[in-house]
């Protein structure tokens, strides 16, 4: 079902994803946000690997840990000096539904897009060139930084490091973070020099994109219609 909403043209796919996420961000009632999440989850089943949402789970868990105990309202539970409020729990659930639904939209629309294609689509939409470079290069070099972290951790384990909740462990993790930052800066400098040696002048060459077809425009209309329906149901 989600495949019917996703335009083939990447420019329109970006616009459709932005419109739907913007509509989801405007929802203010938990039942509507819950229905939106359920519909998107059912539509994405089989098309979006749900394991990729694990990066969002930490943020969602933090919402349920913090908001119920910091937002004043009708108390539901008391844990020593802390009180869990009904309003805080409802706000956390609302935000969690909106965040998960937005993540599903982004994964369904842009999860399998190569950085080069994404850069070309952003360039075609007239975004500033620095933003195009950031979106095109970040996915590539995040993978390199992850590999660097993996090598450094393997080196720490080879030297007998065993993590714990002690001063030595926290100092070691601080040194790890510092080394990753230094190596990332060094890698960025070397990449910049290599690109300049190959004639890079600050702009990527992008091939012209074909005109969008009827199916692409239909996907944008359906996606925008779904967002408008959700907003109207939330306001009604």
mmCIF file of C-alpha atoms in Angstrom:
data_model
loop_
_atom_site.group_PDB
_atom_site.id
_atom_site.type_symbol
_atom_site.label_atom_id
_atom_site.label_comp_id
_atom_site.label_asym_id
_atom_site.label_seq_id
_atom_site.Cartn_x
_atom_site.Cartn_y
_atom_site.Cartn_z
ATOM 1 C CA UNK A 1 0.000 0.000 0.000
ATOM 2 C CA UNK A 2 2.791 2.438 0.842
ATOM 3 C CA UNK A 3 4.225 1.903 -2.652
ATOM 4 C CA UNK A 4 1.193 3.683 -4.130
ATOM 5 C CA UNK A 5 2.026 6.824 -2.163
ATOM 6 C CA UNK A 6 5.736 6.937 -3.006
ATOM 7 C CA UNK A 7 6.470 8.840 -6.256
ATOM 8 C CA UNK A 8 9.208 7.469 -8.497
ATOM 9 C CA UNK A 9 10.556 10.979 -9.127
ATOM 10 C CA UNK A 10 12.862 11.747 -6.204
ATOM 11 C CA UNK A 11 12.104 15.481 -6.269
ATOM 12 C CA UNK A 12 8.416 14.888 -5.764
ATOM 13 C CA UNK A 13 9.179 12.132 -3.277
ATOM 14 C CA UNK A 14 11.062 14.653 -1.127
ATOM 15 C CA UNK A 15 8.197 17.134 -1.362
ATOM 16 C CA UNK A 16 5.600 14.480 -0.508
ATOM 17 C CA UNK A 17 7.599 13.267 2.512
ATOM 18 C CA UNK A 18 8.050 16.844 3.740
ATOM 19 C CA UNK A 19 4.329 17.606 3.407
ATOM 20 C CA UNK A 20 3.251 14.444 5.229
ATOM 21 C CA UNK A 21 5.765 14.907 8.068
ATOM 22 C CA UNK A 22 4.695 18.557 8.391
ATOM 23 C CA UNK A 23 1.062 17.455 8.707
ATOM 24 C CA UNK A 24 1.978 14.812 11.289
ATOM 25 C CA UNK A 25 3.808 17.429 13.345
ATOM 26 C CA UNK A 26 0.585 19.456 13.628
ATOM 27 C CA UNK A 27 -1.442 16.685 15.274
ATOM 28 C CA UNK A 28 -2.442 17.526 18.837
ATOM 29 C CA UNK A 29 -4.801 14.672 19.828
ATOM 30 C CA UNK A 30 -3.518 11.243 20.836
ATOM 31 C CA UNK A 31 -6.287 9.143 19.157
ATOM 32 C CA UNK A 32 -5.644 10.737 15.755
ATOM 33 C CA UNK A 33 -1.869 10.398 16.131
ATOM 34 C CA UNK A 34 -2.318 6.758 17.176
ATOM 35 C CA UNK A 35 -4.502 6.045 14.144
ATOM 36 C CA UNK A 36 -1.939 7.749 11.883
ATOM 37 C CA UNK A 37 0.839 5.596 13.321
ATOM 38 C CA UNK A 38 -1.236 2.413 12.976
ATOM 39 C CA UNK A 39 -2.163 3.207 9.355
ATOM 40 C CA UNK A 40 1.424 4.012 8.377
ATOM 41 C CA UNK A 41 2.766 0.935 10.186
ATOM 42 C CA UNK A 42 0.230 -1.321 8.440
ATOM 43 C CA UNK A 43 0.967 0.282 5.071
ATOM 44 C CA UNK A 44 4.737 -0.053 5.587
ATOM 45 C CA UNK A 45 4.591 -3.691 6.648
ATOM 46 C CA UNK A 46 6.774 -5.686 4.288
ATOM 47 C CA UNK A 47 8.218 -2.548 2.654
ATOM 48 C CA UNK A 48 10.093 -0.935 5.565
ATOM 49 C CA UNK A 49 12.372 -3.040 7.816
ATOM 50 C CA UNK A 50 11.081 -2.100 11.262
ATOM 51 C CA UNK A 51 14.461 -2.925 12.813
ATOM 52 C CA UNK A 52 15.697 0.367 11.386
ATOM 53 C CA UNK A 53 13.479 2.159 13.902
ATOM 54 C CA UNK A 54 15.779 1.072 16.722
ATOM 55 C CA UNK A 55 17.643 4.375 16.429
ATOM 56 C CA UNK A 56 14.419 6.175 17.345
ATOM 57 C CA UNK A 57 13.552 3.926 20.276
ATOM 58 C CA UNK A 58 16.033 5.602 22.627
ATOM 59 C CA UNK A 59 14.451 9.005 22.052
ATOM 60 C CA UNK A 60 10.946 7.586 22.524
ATOM 61 C CA UNK A 61 12.004 5.848 25.733
ATOM 62 C CA UNK A 62 13.459 9.130 27.002
ATOM 63 C CA UNK A 63 10.084 10.800 26.417
ATOM 64 C CA UNK A 64 8.327 8.258 28.639
ATOM 65 C CA UNK A 65 11.021 8.570 31.298
ATOM 66 C CA UNK A 66 11.057 12.383 31.454
ATOM 67 C CA UNK A 67 7.693 13.884 30.496
ATOM 68 C CA UNK A 68 5.351 12.007 32.887
ATOM 69 C CA UNK A 69 7.488 13.120 35.846
ATOM 70 C CA UNK A 70 8.144 16.714 34.739
ATOM 71 C CA UNK A 71 4.790 17.850 33.330
ATOM 72 C CA UNK A 72 2.361 18.847 36.112
ATOM 73 C CA UNK A 73 -1.150 17.403 36.173
ATOM 74 C CA UNK A 74 -3.324 14.707 37.708
ATOM 75 C CA UNK A 75 -1.032 12.292 39.590
ATOM 76 C CA UNK A 76 -1.172 8.624 38.564
ATOM 77 C CA UNK A 77 1.798 7.198 40.448
ATOM 78 C CA UNK A 78 4.156 8.393 43.155
ATOM 79 C CA UNK A 79 7.769 7.220 43.350
ATOM 80 C CA UNK A 80 9.358 8.906 46.340
ATOM 81 C CA UNK A 81 9.620 12.624 45.534
ATOM 82 C CA UNK A 82 8.499 12.064 41.943
ATOM 83 C CA UNK A 83 4.904 12.035 40.659
ATOM 84 C CA UNK A 84 3.794 10.631 37.320
ATOM 85 C CA UNK A 85 1.051 12.807 35.831
ATOM 86 C CA UNK A 86 -1.707 11.720 33.473
ATOM 87 C CA UNK A 87 -1.081 14.761 31.270
ATOM 88 C CA UNK A 88 2.641 14.026 31.046
ATOM 89 C CA UNK A 89 2.024 10.414 30.071
ATOM 90 C CA UNK A 90 -0.479 11.492 27.404
ATOM 91 C CA UNK A 91 1.964 14.073 26.034
ATOM 92 C CA UNK A 92 4.743 11.485 25.870
ATOM 93 C CA UNK A 93 2.450 9.044 24.035
ATOM 94 C CA UNK A 94 1.391 11.777 21.583
ATOM 95 C CA UNK A 95 4.974 12.755 20.801
ATOM 96 C CA UNK A 96 6.015 9.107 20.510
ATOM 97 C CA UNK A 97 3.264 8.412 17.959
ATOM 98 C CA UNK A 98 4.227 11.483 15.926
ATOM 99 C CA UNK A 99 7.947 10.691 16.007
ATOM 100 C CA UNK A 100 7.472 7.034 15.044
ATOM 101 C CA UNK A 101 4.991 7.906 12.285
ATOM 102 C CA UNK A 102 7.385 10.521 10.865
ATOM 103 C CA UNK A 103 10.268 8.032 11.000
ATOM 104 C CA UNK A 104 8.159 5.491 9.098
ATOM 105 C CA UNK A 105 7.405 8.089 6.427
ATOM 106 C CA UNK A 106 11.069 9.005 6.004
ATOM 107 C CA UNK A 107 12.129 5.356 5.863
ATOM 108 C CA UNK A 108 9.437 4.478 3.332
ATOM 109 C CA UNK A 109 10.113 7.475 1.083
ATOM 110 C CA UNK A 110 13.868 7.972 1.446
ATOM 111 C CA UNK A 111 15.284 4.917 3.219
ATOM 112 C CA UNK A 112 16.750 3.275 0.110
ATOM 113 C CA UNK A 113 17.918 6.419 -1.711
ATOM 114 C CA UNK A 114 21.617 6.636 -2.597
ATOM 115 C CA UNK A 115 23.408 9.817 -1.451
ATOM 116 C CA UNK A 116 24.305 10.794 -5.037
ATOM 117 C CA UNK A 117 20.660 10.642 -6.147
ATOM 118 C CA UNK A 118 19.579 12.552 -3.070
ATOM 119 C CA UNK A 119 22.103 15.283 -3.825
ATOM 120 C CA UNK A 120 20.889 15.550 -7.426
ATOM 121 C CA UNK A 121 17.250 15.840 -6.306
ATOM 122 C CA UNK A 122 18.062 18.491 -3.709
ATOM 123 C CA UNK A 123 20.053 20.412 -6.318
ATOM 124 C CA UNK A 124 17.096 20.236 -8.708
ATOM 125 C CA UNK A 125 14.863 21.677 -5.962
ATOM 126 C CA UNK A 126 17.207 24.719 -5.785
ATOM 127 C CA UNK A 127 18.453 24.088 -2.275
ATOM 128 C CA UNK A 128 21.654 25.941 -1.317
ATOM 129 C CA UNK A 129 24.763 24.071 -2.417
ATOM 130 C CA UNK A 130 26.209 23.737 1.145
ATOM 131 C CA UNK A 131 23.053 21.858 2.179
ATOM 132 C CA UNK A 132 23.298 19.655 -0.907
ATOM 133 C CA UNK A 133 26.887 18.760 0.012
ATOM 134 C CA UNK A 134 25.928 17.979 3.614
ATOM 135 C CA UNK A 135 23.074 15.645 2.609
ATOM 136 C CA UNK A 136 25.135 13.983 -0.115
ATOM 137 C CA UNK A 137 28.299 13.376 1.908
ATOM 138 C CA UNK A 138 27.023 12.750 5.442
ATOM 139 C CA UNK A 139 25.629 9.201 4.874
ATOM 140 C CA UNK A 140 28.897 8.153 3.226
ATOM 141 C CA UNK A 141 31.171 9.451 5.967
ATOM 142 C CA UNK A 142 28.978 8.332 8.848
ATOM 143 C CA UNK A 143 29.771 4.792 7.731
ATOM 144 C CA UNK A 144 33.495 5.603 7.726
ATOM 145 C CA UNK A 145 33.292 7.057 11.247
ATOM 146 C CA UNK A 146 31.431 3.945 12.457
ATOM 147 C CA UNK A 147 34.254 1.811 11.048
ATOM 148 C CA UNK A 148 36.801 4.011 12.804
ATOM 149 C CA UNK A 149 34.963 3.620 16.123
ATOM 150 C CA UNK A 150 34.851 -0.147 15.624
ATOM 151 C CA UNK A 151 38.623 -0.312 15.005
ATOM 152 C CA UNK A 152 39.389 1.826 18.052
ATOM 153 C CA UNK A 153 37.158 -0.298 20.291
ATOM 154 C CA UNK A 154 38.803 -3.473 19.009
ATOM 155 C CA UNK A 155 42.190 -1.929 19.809
ATOM 156 C CA UNK A 156 40.982 -1.120 23.341
ATOM 157 C CA UNK A 157 39.770 -4.695 23.865
ATOM 158 C CA UNK A 158 43.081 -6.058 22.535
ATOM 159 C CA UNK A 159 44.828 -4.040 25.254
ATOM 160 C CA UNK A 160 42.668 -5.629 27.935
ATOM 161 C CA UNK A 161 40.029 -2.908 28.379
ATOM 162 C CA UNK A 162 36.856 -4.112 30.074
ATOM 163 C CA UNK A 163 34.033 -1.542 30.380
ATOM 164 C CA UNK A 164 32.619 -0.784 33.794
ATOM 165 C CA UNK A 165 31.194 2.011 35.921
ATOM 166 C CA UNK A 166 34.511 3.293 37.201
ATOM 167 C CA UNK A 167 36.759 6.268 36.638
ATOM 168 C CA UNK A 168 39.144 4.389 34.347
ATOM 169 C CA UNK A 169 36.279 3.335 32.016
ATOM 170 C CA UNK A 170 34.872 6.861 31.728
ATOM 171 C CA UNK A 171 38.366 8.249 31.054
ATOM 172 C CA UNK A 172 38.883 5.609 28.371
ATOM 173 C CA UNK A 173 35.570 6.455 26.705
ATOM 174 C CA UNK A 174 36.506 10.148 26.808
ATOM 175 C CA UNK A 175 39.796 9.340 25.078
ATOM 176 C CA UNK A 176 37.859 7.250 22.528
ATOM 177 C CA UNK A 177 35.550 10.160 21.705
ATOM 178 C CA UNK A 178 38.514 12.521 21.411
ATOM 179 C CA UNK A 179 40.357 10.171 19.057
ATOM 180 C CA UNK A 180 37.264 9.739 16.882
ATOM 181 C CA UNK A 181 36.889 13.534 16.577
ATOM 182 C CA UNK A 182 40.577 13.996 15.723
ATOM 183 C CA UNK A 183 40.538 11.220 13.127
ATOM 184 C CA UNK A 184 37.282 12.547 11.623
ATOM 185 C CA UNK A 185 38.838 16.009 11.260
ATOM 186 C CA UNK A 186 41.962 14.504 9.708
ATOM 187 C CA UNK A 187 39.862 12.418 7.307
ATOM 188 C CA UNK A 188 37.810 15.496 6.360
ATOM 189 C CA UNK A 189 40.979 17.456 5.620
ATOM 190 C CA UNK A 190 42.399 14.693 3.436
ATOM 191 C CA UNK A 191 39.096 14.244 1.580
ATOM 192 C CA UNK A 192 38.886 17.989 0.955
ATOM 193 C CA UNK A 193 42.432 18.032 -0.443
ATOM 194 C CA UNK A 194 41.710 15.020 -2.657
ATOM 195 C CA UNK A 195 38.526 16.620 -4.027
ATOM 196 C CA UNK A 196 40.337 19.875 -4.782
ATOM 197 C CA UNK A 197 43.101 17.971 -6.577
ATOM 198 C CA UNK A 198 40.373 16.471 -8.792
ATOM 199 C CA UNK A 199 39.051 19.909 -9.707
ATOM 200 C CA UNK A 200 36.231 20.277 -7.174
ATOM 201 C CA UNK A 201 35.134 23.934 -7.056
ATOM 202 C CA UNK A 202 32.379 23.749 -4.431
ATOM 203 C CA UNK A 203 29.598 22.368 -6.633
ATOM 204 C CA UNK A 204 28.849 18.760 -7.559
ATOM 205 C CA UNK A 205 28.089 17.973 -11.211
ATOM 206 C CA UNK A 206 24.504 16.727 -11.412
ATOM 207 C CA UNK A 207 22.867 15.108 -14.419
ATOM 208 C CA UNK A 208 19.543 16.518 -15.593
ATOM 209 C CA UNK A 209 16.569 14.654 -14.170
ATOM 210 C CA UNK A 210 13.646 13.521 -16.363
ATOM 211 C CA UNK A 211 10.257 15.158 -16.088
ATOM 212 C CA UNK A 212 7.932 13.567 -13.517
ATOM 213 C CA UNK A 213 5.109 11.413 -14.835
ATOM 214 C CA UNK A 214 1.439 11.108 -13.963
ATOM 215 C CA UNK A 215 2.099 8.415 -11.341
ATOM 216 C CA UNK A 216 4.532 10.726 -9.560
ATOM 217 C CA UNK A 217 2.015 13.558 -9.337
ATOM 218 C CA UNK A 218 -0.663 11.115 -8.189
ATOM 219 C CA UNK A 219 1.613 9.982 -5.359
ATOM 220 C CA UNK A 220 2.126 13.591 -4.225
ATOM 221 C CA UNK A 221 -1.629 14.264 -4.316
ATOM 222 C CA UNK A 222 -2.443 11.086 -2.355
ATOM 223 C CA UNK A 223 0.251 11.812 0.233
ATOM 224 C CA UNK A 224 -0.853 15.429 0.666
ATOM 225 C CA UNK A 225 -4.474 14.274 0.841
ATOM 226 C CA UNK A 226 -3.629 11.811 3.614
ATOM 227 C CA UNK A 227 -1.880 14.563 5.560
ATOM 228 C CA UNK A 228 -4.803 16.979 5.122
ATOM 229 C CA UNK A 229 -7.302 14.308 6.226
ATOM 230 C CA UNK A 230 -5.277 13.674 9.381
ATOM 231 C CA UNK A 231 -5.073 17.382 10.189
ATOM 232 C CA UNK A 232 -8.813 17.914 9.590
ATOM 233 C CA UNK A 233 -9.661 14.888 11.746
ATOM 234 C CA UNK A 234 -7.431 16.268 14.472
ATOM 235 C CA UNK A 235 -9.074 19.683 14.294
ATOM 236 C CA UNK A 236 -12.619 18.296 14.126
#
